[in-house]
Backbone as JSON Lines, residues from 0, in Angstrom:
{"i":0,"aa":"X","n":[72.26,43.98,-67.8],"ca":[72.1,42.92,-66.82],"c":[72.29,41.54,-67.46]}
{"i":1,"aa":"X","n":[72.75,40.6,-66.63],"ca":[73.0,39.25,-67.11],"c":[72.34,38.23,-66.21]}
{"i":2,"aa":"X","n":[72.19,37.02,-66.74],"ca":[71.77,35.86,-65.97],"c":[72.98,34.95,-65.87]}
{"i":3,"aa":"X","n":[73.28,34.51,-64.66],"ca":[74.35,33.54,-64.44],"c":[73.72,32.18,-64.26]}
{"i":4,"aa":"X","n":[74.13,31.23,-65.09],"ca":[73.65,29.85,-64.96],"c":[74.82,29.01,-64.45]}
{"i":5,"aa":"X","n":[74.61,28.37,-63.3],"ca":[75.62,27.52,-62.69],"c":[75.1,26.09,-62.79]}
{"i":6,"aa":"X","n":[75.75,25.29,-63.62],"ca":[75.29,23.94,-63.92],"c":[76.14,22.9,-63.22]}
{"i":7,"aa":"X","n":[75.5,22.02,-62.48],"ca":[76.16,20.89,-61.84],"c":[76.22,19.76,-62.86]}
{"i":8,"aa":"X","n":[77.41,19.28,-63.18],"ca":[77.53,18.19,-64.15],"c":[77.11,16.84,-63.57]}
{"i":9,"aa":"X","n":[76.76,16.82,-62.29],"ca":[76.18,15.62,-61.71],"c":[76.85,15.13,-60.45]}
{"i":10,"aa":"X","n":[78.13,15.42,-60.25],"ca":[78.85,14.86,-59.12],"c":[79.11,15.81,-57.97]}
{"i":11,"aa":"X","n":[78.54,17.0,-58.02],"ca":[78.77,17.98,-56.95],"c":[77.59,17.99,-55.99]}
{"i":12,"aa":"X","n":[77.88,18.29,-54.74],"ca":[76.8,18.45,-53.76],"c":[76.19,19.84,-53.93]}
{"i":13,"aa":"X","n":[75.02,20.05,-53.36],"ca":[74.41,21.38,-53.4],"c":[75.26,22.4,-52.66]}
{"i":14,"aa":"X","n":[75.94,21.96,-51.6],"ca":[76.82,22.85,-50.85],"c":[77.96,23.34,-51.75]}
{"i":15,"aa":"X","n":[78.59,22.42,-52.47],"ca":[79.68,22.8,-53.38],"c":[79.17,23.73,-54.48]}
{"i":16,"aa":"X","n":[78.01,23.42,-55.02],"ca":[77.44,24.25,-56.07],"c":[77.13,25.65,-55.55]}
{"i":17,"aa":"X","n":[76.68,25.73,-54.3],"ca":[76.44,27.03,-53.68],"c":[77.71,27.84,-53.53]}
{"i":18,"aa":"X","n":[78.81,27.17,-53.19],"ca":[80.1,27.88,-53.08],"c":[80.57,28.37,-54.43]}
{"i":19,"aa":"X","n":[80.41,27.55,-55.46],"ca":[80.78,27.97,-56.81],"c":[79.97,29.2,-57.2]}
{"i":20,"aa":"X","n":[78.67,29.15,-56.92],"ca":[77.79,30.28,-57.25],"c":[78.24,31.54,-56.52]}
{"i":21,"aa":"X","n":[78.52,31.4,-55.23],"ca":[78.93,32.54,-54.41],"c":[80.18,33.2,-54.98]}
{"i":22,"aa":"X","n":[81.2,32.41,-55.28],"ca":[82.45,32.99,-55.76],"c":[82.34,33.49,-57.19]}
{"i":23,"aa":"X","n":[81.52,32.85,-58.01],"ca":[81.29,33.35,-59.37],"c":[80.6,34.71,-59.33]}
{"i":24,"aa":"X","n":[79.58,34.83,-58.48],"ca":[78.87,36.11,-58.34],"c":[79.83,37.19,-57.84]}
{"i":25,"aa":"X","n":[80.6,36.86,-56.82],"ca":[81.54,37.83,-56.26],"c":[82.52,38.32,-57.34]}
{"i":26,"aa":"X","n":[83.05,37.39,-58.13],"ca":[84.0,37.77,-59.18],"c":[83.33,38.63,-60.26]}
{"i":27,"aa":"X","n":[82.17,38.22,-60.7],"ca":[81.49,38.95,-61.78],"c":[81.09,40.36,-61.35]}
{"i":28,"aa":"X","n":[80.67,40.5,-60.11],"ca":[80.23,41.82,-59.62],"c":[81.43,42.69,-59.27]}
{"i":29,"aa":"X","n":[82.37,42.14,-58.51],"ca":[83.51,42.95,-58.03],"c":[84.56,43.21,-59.1]}
{"i":30,"aa":"X","n":[84.92,42.18,-59.84],"ca":[86.02,42.31,-60.81],"c":[85.56,42.71,-62.21]}
{"i":31,"aa":"X","n":[84.44,42.15,-62.64],"ca":[83.95,42.41,-64.0],"c":[82.9,43.51,-64.06]}
{"i":32,"aa":"X","n":[82.44,43.96,-62.88],"ca":[81.46,45.05,-62.76],"c":[80.15,44.75,-63.52]}
{"i":33,"aa":"X","n":[79.74,43.48,-63.5],"ca":[78.5,43.09,-64.15],"c":[77.34,43.19,-63.16]}
{"i":34,"aa":"X","n":[76.16,43.48,-63.69],"ca":[74.95,43.51,-62.89],"c":[74.22,42.18,-63.12]}
{"i":35,"aa":"X","n":[74.18,41.36,-62.07],"ca":[73.54,40.05,-62.19],"c":[72.08,40.19,-61.81]}
{"i":36,"aa":"X","n":[71.22,39.95,-62.79],"ca":[69.78,40.08,-62.58],"c":[69.2,38.83,-61.92]}
{"i":37,"aa":"X","n":[69.77,37.67,-62.25],"ca":[69.22,36.41,-61.78],"c":[70.3,35.34,-61.83]}
{"i":38,"aa":"X","n":[70.23,34.39,-60.9],"ca":[71.13,33.23,-60.9],"c":[70.26,31.98,-61.0]}
{"i":39,"aa":"X","n":[70.59,31.13,-61.94],"ca":[69.92,29.84,-62.1],"c":[70.96,28.78,-61.76]}
{"i":40,"aa":"X","n":[70.71,27.99,-60.74],"ca":[71.7,27.03,-60.26],"c":[71.05,25.67,-60.09]}
{"i":41,"aa":"X","n":[71.74,24.62,-60.55],"ca":[71.22,23.28,-60.38],"c":[71.82,22.32,-61.38]}
{"i":42,"aa":"X","n":[71.3,21.11,-61.4],"ca":[71.73,20.09,-62.35],"c":[70.91,20.27,-63.63]}
{"i":43,"aa":"X","n":[71.3,21.24,-64.44],"ca":[70.54,21.59,-65.63],"c":[70.84,20.65,-66.8]}
{"i":44,"aa":"X","n":[72.13,20.35,-67.01],"ca":[72.57,19.43,-68.05],"c":[73.71,18.61,-67.47]}
{"i":45,"aa":"X","n":[73.41,17.38,-67.09],"ca":[74.41,16.58,-66.39],"c":[75.16,15.65,-67.35]}
{"i":46,"aa":"X","n":[76.23,15.07,-66.83],"ca":[77.0,14.07,-67.54],"c":[77.15,12.89,-66.58]}
{"i":47,"aa":"X","n":[76.03,12.26,-66.33],"ca":[75.87,11.19,-65.35],"c":[76.34,11.71,-63.99]}
{"i":48,"aa":"X","n":[77.46,11.24,-63.44],"ca":[77.94,11.73,-62.15],"c":[79.3,12.39,-62.28]}
{"i":49,"aa":"X","n":[79.53,13.07,-63.37],"ca":[80.82,13.71,-63.6],"c":[81.05,14.83,-62.59]}
{"i":50,"aa":"X","n":[82.25,14.85,-62.02],"ca":[82.6,15.93,-61.1],"c":[82.85,17.19,-61.92]}
{"i":51,"aa":"X","n":[82.28,18.28,-61.49],"ca":[82.52,19.54,-62.18],"c":[81.25,20.33,-62.4]}
{"i":52,"aa":"X","n":[81.44,21.47,-63.04],"ca":[80.33,22.36,-63.29],"c":[80.65,23.2,-64.51]}
{"i":53,"aa":"X","n":[79.63,23.9,-64.99],"ca":[79.83,24.86,-66.07],"c":[79.14,26.16,-65.68]}
{"i":54,"aa":"X","n":[79.71,27.25,-66.13],"ca":[79.14,28.57,-65.9],"c":[78.73,29.15,-67.25]}
{"i":55,"aa":"X","n":[77.54,29.72,-67.31],"ca":[77.05,30.35,-68.53],"c":[76.52,31.73,-68.18]}
{"i":56,"aa":"X","n":[76.88,32.72,-68.97],"ca":[76.34,34.07,-68.81],"c":[75.44,34.37,-69.99]}
{"i":57,"aa":"X","n":[74.24,34.86,-69.7],"ca":[73.3,35.26,-70.75],"c":[73.05,36.75,-70.62]}
{"i":58,"aa":"X","n":[73.28,37.49,-71.68],"ca":[72.97,38.92,-71.67],"c":[71.45,39.05,-71.79]}
{"i":59,"aa":"X","n":[70.85,39.71,-70.83],"ca":[69.39,39.79,-70.76],"c":[68.81,40.87,-71.65]}
{"i":60,"aa":"X","n":[67.7,40.53,-72.27],"ca":[66.84,41.51,-72.92],"c":[65.4,41.08,-72.6]}
{"i":61,"aa":"X","n":[64.44,41.85,-73.02],"ca":[63.04,41.55,-72.68],"c":[62.6,40.19,-73.18]}
{"i":62,"aa":"X","n":[62.98,39.86,-74.4],"ca":[62.58,38.58,-74.98],"c":[63.14,37.4,-74.19]}
{"i":63,"aa":"X","n":[64.42,37.46,-73.86],"ca":[65.03,36.38,-73.11],"c":[64.43,36.27,-71.71]}
{"i":64,"aa":"X","n":[64.16,37.39,-71.07],"ca":[63.53,37.38,-69.76],"c":[62.17,36.69,-69.82]}
{"i":65,"aa":"X","n":[61.4,36.99,-70.86],"ca":[60.08,36.35,-71.02],"c":[60.22,34.84,-71.2]}
{"i":66,"aa":"X","n":[61.23,34.42,-71.96],"ca":[61.44,32.99,-72.16],"c":[61.86,32.32,-70.86]}
{"i":67,"aa":"X","n":[62.72,32.95,-70.09],"ca":[63.15,32.38,-68.82],"c":[62.0,32.29,-67.82]}
{"i":68,"aa":"X","n":[61.06,33.23,-67.89],"ca":[59.93,33.24,-66.97],"c":[58.75,32.4,-67.43]}
{"i":69,"aa":"X","n":[58.81,31.89,-68.65],"ca":[57.69,31.11,-69.19],"c":[57.55,29.78,-68.44]}
{"i":70,"aa":"X","n":[56.32,29.27,-68.42],"ca":[56.08,27.97,-67.8],"c":[56.91,26.92,-68.52]}
{"i":71,"aa":"X","n":[57.39,25.95,-67.75],"ca":[58.19,24.87,-68.32],"c":[57.85,23.58,-67.6]}
{"i":72,"aa":"X","n":[57.94,22.49,-68.31],"ca":[57.69,21.19,-67.71],"c":[58.92,20.32,-67.66]}
{"i":73,"aa":"X","n":[60.08,20.86,-68.03],"ca":[61.32,20.08,-68.03],"c":[61.72,19.76,-66.59]}
{"i":74,"aa":"X","n":[61.91,18.5,-66.27],"ca":[62.2,18.12,-64.89],"c":[63.47,18.77,-64.31]}
{"i":75,"aa":"X","n":[64.46,19.04,-65.12],"ca":[65.7,19.6,-64.61],"c":[65.69,21.1,-64.46]}
{"i":76,"aa":"X","n":[64.68,21.77,-64.98],"ca":[64.65,23.23,-64.93],"c":[64.15,23.66,-63.57]}
{"i":77,"aa":"X","n":[64.92,24.53,-62.87],"ca":[64.56,24.89,-61.5],"c":[63.25,25.66,-61.36]}
{"i":78,"aa":"X","n":[62.73,26.24,-62.41],"ca":[61.53,27.06,-62.3],"c":[60.29,26.34,-62.8]}
{"i":79,"aa":"X","n":[60.23,25.03,-62.65],"ca":[59.07,24.26,-63.09],"c":[57.9,24.59,-62.18]}
{"i":80,"aa":"X","n":[56.83,25.07,-62.76],"ca":[55.66,25.42,-61.97],"c":[54.44,25.44,-62.87]}
{"i":81,"aa":"X","n":[53.33,25.02,-62.32],"ca":[52.09,25.12,-63.07],"c":[51.21,26.22,-62.48]}
{"i":82,"aa":"X","n":[51.7,26.89,-61.44],"ca":[50.93,27.94,-60.8],"c":[51.04,29.25,-61.57]}
{"i":83,"aa":"X","n":[49.93,29.93,-61.67],"ca":[49.96,31.27,-62.24],"c":[50.61,32.18,-61.21]}
{"i":84,"aa":"X","n":[51.2,33.27,-61.66],"ca":[51.86,34.17,-60.73],"c":[50.88,34.7,-59.67]}
{"i":85,"aa":"X","n":[49.64,34.89,-60.0],"ca":[48.67,35.39,-59.03],"c":[48.34,34.32,-57.98]}
{"i":86,"aa":"X","n":[48.65,33.04,-58.27],"ca":[48.39,31.96,-57.32],"c":[49.49,31.82,-56.28]}
{"i":87,"aa":"X","n":[50.62,32.46,-56.49],"ca":[51.74,32.32,-55.58],"c":[51.56,33.34,-54.45]}
{"i":88,"aa":"X","n":[51.49,32.87,-53.21],"ca":[51.28,33.8,-52.11],"c":[52.5,34.7,-51.92]}
{"i":89,"aa":"X","n":[52.25,35.94,-51.56],"ca":[53.37,36.86,-51.33],"c":[53.68,36.89,-49.85]}
{"i":90,"aa":"X","n":[54.95,37.11,-49.53],"ca":[55.36,37.24,-48.14],"c":[55.05,38.64,-47.65]}
{"i":91,"aa":"X","n":[54.72,38.78,-46.39],"ca":[54.43,40.12,-45.87],"c":[55.69,40.99,-45.88]}
{"i":92,"aa":"X","n":[55.5,42.26,-46.12],"ca":[56.62,43.2,-46.11],"c":[56.53,44.05,-44.85]}
{"i":93,"aa":"X","n":[57.65,44.64,-44.48],"ca":[57.68,45.46,-43.27],"c":[56.65,46.58,-43.39]}
{"i":94,"aa":"X","n":[55.88,46.74,-42.34],"ca":[54.84,47.76,-42.35],"c":[53.49,47.23,-42.8]}
{"i":95,"aa":"X","n":[53.47,46.02,-43.34],"ca":[52.22,45.41,-43.79],"c":[51.47,44.89,-42.56]}
{"i":96,"aa":"X","n":[50.18,45.14,-42.49],"ca":[49.38,44.72,-41.35],"c":[49.4,43.2,-41.18]}
{"i":97,"aa":"X","n":[49.49,42.47,-42.29],"ca":[49.46,41.01,-42.2],"c":[50.75,40.46,-41.61]}
{"i":98,"aa":"X","n":[51.84,41.24,-41.6],"ca":[53.11,40.78,-41.04],"c":[52.97,40.48,-39.56]}
{"i":99,"aa":"X","n":[52.22,41.31,-38.84],"ca":[52.04,41.1,-37.41],"c":[51.29,39.81,-37.14]}
{"i":100,"aa":"X","n":[50.27,39.52,-37.93],"ca":[49.52,38.29,-37.71],"c":[50.35,37.06,-38.02]}
{"i":101,"aa":"X","n":[51.23,37.16,-39.02],"ca":[52.1,36.03,-39.34],"c":[53.09,35.81,-38.2]}
{"i":102,"aa":"X","n":[53.67,36.88,-37.67],"ca":[54.65,36.77,-36.59],"c":[54.03,36.21,-35.32]}
{"i":103,"aa":"X","n":[52.74,36.48,-35.09],"ca":[52.09,36.03,-33.87],"c":[51.43,34.67,-34.02]}
{"i":104,"aa":"X","n":[51.43,34.12,-35.21],"ca":[50.79,32.84,-35.43],"c":[51.51,31.75,-34.64]}
{"i":105,"aa":"X","n":[50.74,30.87,-34.02],"ca":[51.39,29.8,-33.26],"c":[51.9,28.74,-34.24]}
{"i":106,"aa":"X","n":[53.07,28.17,-33.94],"ca":[53.63,27.19,-34.86],"c":[52.78,25.92,-34.89]}
{"i":107,"aa":"X","n":[52.73,25.32,-36.03],"ca":[51.99,24.06,-36.18],"c":[52.85,22.93,-35.63]}
{"i":108,"aa":"X","n":[52.26,21.78,-35.46],"ca":[53.0,20.61,-34.99],"c":[54.13,20.28,-35.98]}
{"i":109,"aa":"X","n":[53.83,20.36,-37.25],"ca":[54.85,20.09,-38.26],"c":[55.97,21.13,-38.18]}
{"i":110,"aa":"X","n":[55.62,22.39,-37.97],"ca":[56.62,23.45,-37.84],"c":[57.52,23.21,-36.63]}
{"i":111,"aa":"X","n":[56.92,22.78,-35.52],"ca":[57.73,22.49,-34.32],"c":[58.67,21.31,-34.58]}
{"i":112,"aa":"X","n":[58.2,20.31,-35.29],"ca":[59.03,19.15,-35.62],"c":[60.22,19.56,-36.5]}
{"i":113,"aa":"X","n":[59.95,20.39,-37.5],"ca":[61.02,20.86,-38.38],"c":[62.05,21.65,-37.57]}
{"i":114,"aa":"X","n":[61.57,22.55,-36.7],"ca":[62.48,23.34,-35.87],"c":[63.33,22.46,-34.97]}
{"i":115,"aa":"X","n":[62.74,21.47,-34.35],"ca":[63.51,20.61,-33.45],"c":[64.52,19.78,-34.23]}
{"i":116,"aa":"X","n":[64.17,19.34,-35.42],"ca":[65.12,18.6,-36.26],"c":[66.3,19.49,-36.67]}
{"i":117,"aa":"X","n":[66.0,20.71,-37.1],"ca":[67.06,21.63,-37.5],"c":[67.97,21.95,-36.32]}
{"i":118,"aa":"X","n":[67.38,22.14,-35.15],"ca":[68.17,22.43,-33.96],"c":[69.1,21.26,-33.63]}
{"i":119,"aa":"X","n":[68.58,20.04,-33.71],"ca":[69.39,18.85,-33.43],"c":[70.55,18.72,-34.42]}
{"i":120,"aa":"X","n":[70.28,18.99,-35.69],"ca":[71.32,18.92,-36.71],"c":[72.4,19.96,-36.43]}
{"i":121,"aa":"X","n":[71.99,21.19,-36.14],"ca":[72.95,22.27,-35.86],"c":[73.8,21.94,-34.64]}
{"i":122,"aa":"X","n":[73.17,21.43,-33.59],"ca":[73.91,21.08,-32.37],"c":[74.91,19.97,-32.64]}
{"i":123,"aa":"X","n":[74.52,18.98,-33.47],"ca":[75.43,17.88,-33.8],"c":[76.61,18.38,-34.62]}
{"i":124,"aa":"X","n":[76.35,19.29,-35.55],"ca":[77.44,19.85,-36.36],"c":[78.41,20.64,-35.49]}
{"i":125,"aa":"X","n":[77.89,21.45,-34.6],"ca":[78.73,22.26,-33.73],"c":[79.55,21.37,-32.8]}
{"i":126,"aa":"X","n":[78.93,20.32,-32.26],"ca":[79.63,19.41,-31.35],"c":[80.76,18.66,-32.04]}
{"i":127,"aa":"X","n":[80.64,18.46,-33.34],"ca":[81.65,17.69,-34.08],"c":[82.59,18.54,-34.91]}
{"i":128,"aa":"X","n":[82.66,19.85,-34.63],"ca":[83.56,20.72,-35.37],"c":[85.0,20.37,-35.08]}
């Protein structure tokens, strides 16, 4: 298994970086027959606002996996967290009793606002296609 690191050199949008990631994954899996364990994508090492990106493949072993999962305080690293793994809430899985209560929960005012904003953005994009 490998880790694919997709680095934005600074001048790409997140949408462009997502497309690069998508096609890199597709190529590595379909053409190179690699098993991608994880993708790390973001502005990891920039060159001010240089247009472009870099791709890095890391062959995974237990030691490297532990280093990638270790706590980090670097602002550019996508996995910056001070929470212990036990502090991170898990999402309900199919068949879990708590899934029904989550699905039936009434949306909060903030949730309704987010939904209405997303709907307005989607409608504007569709209208201007």
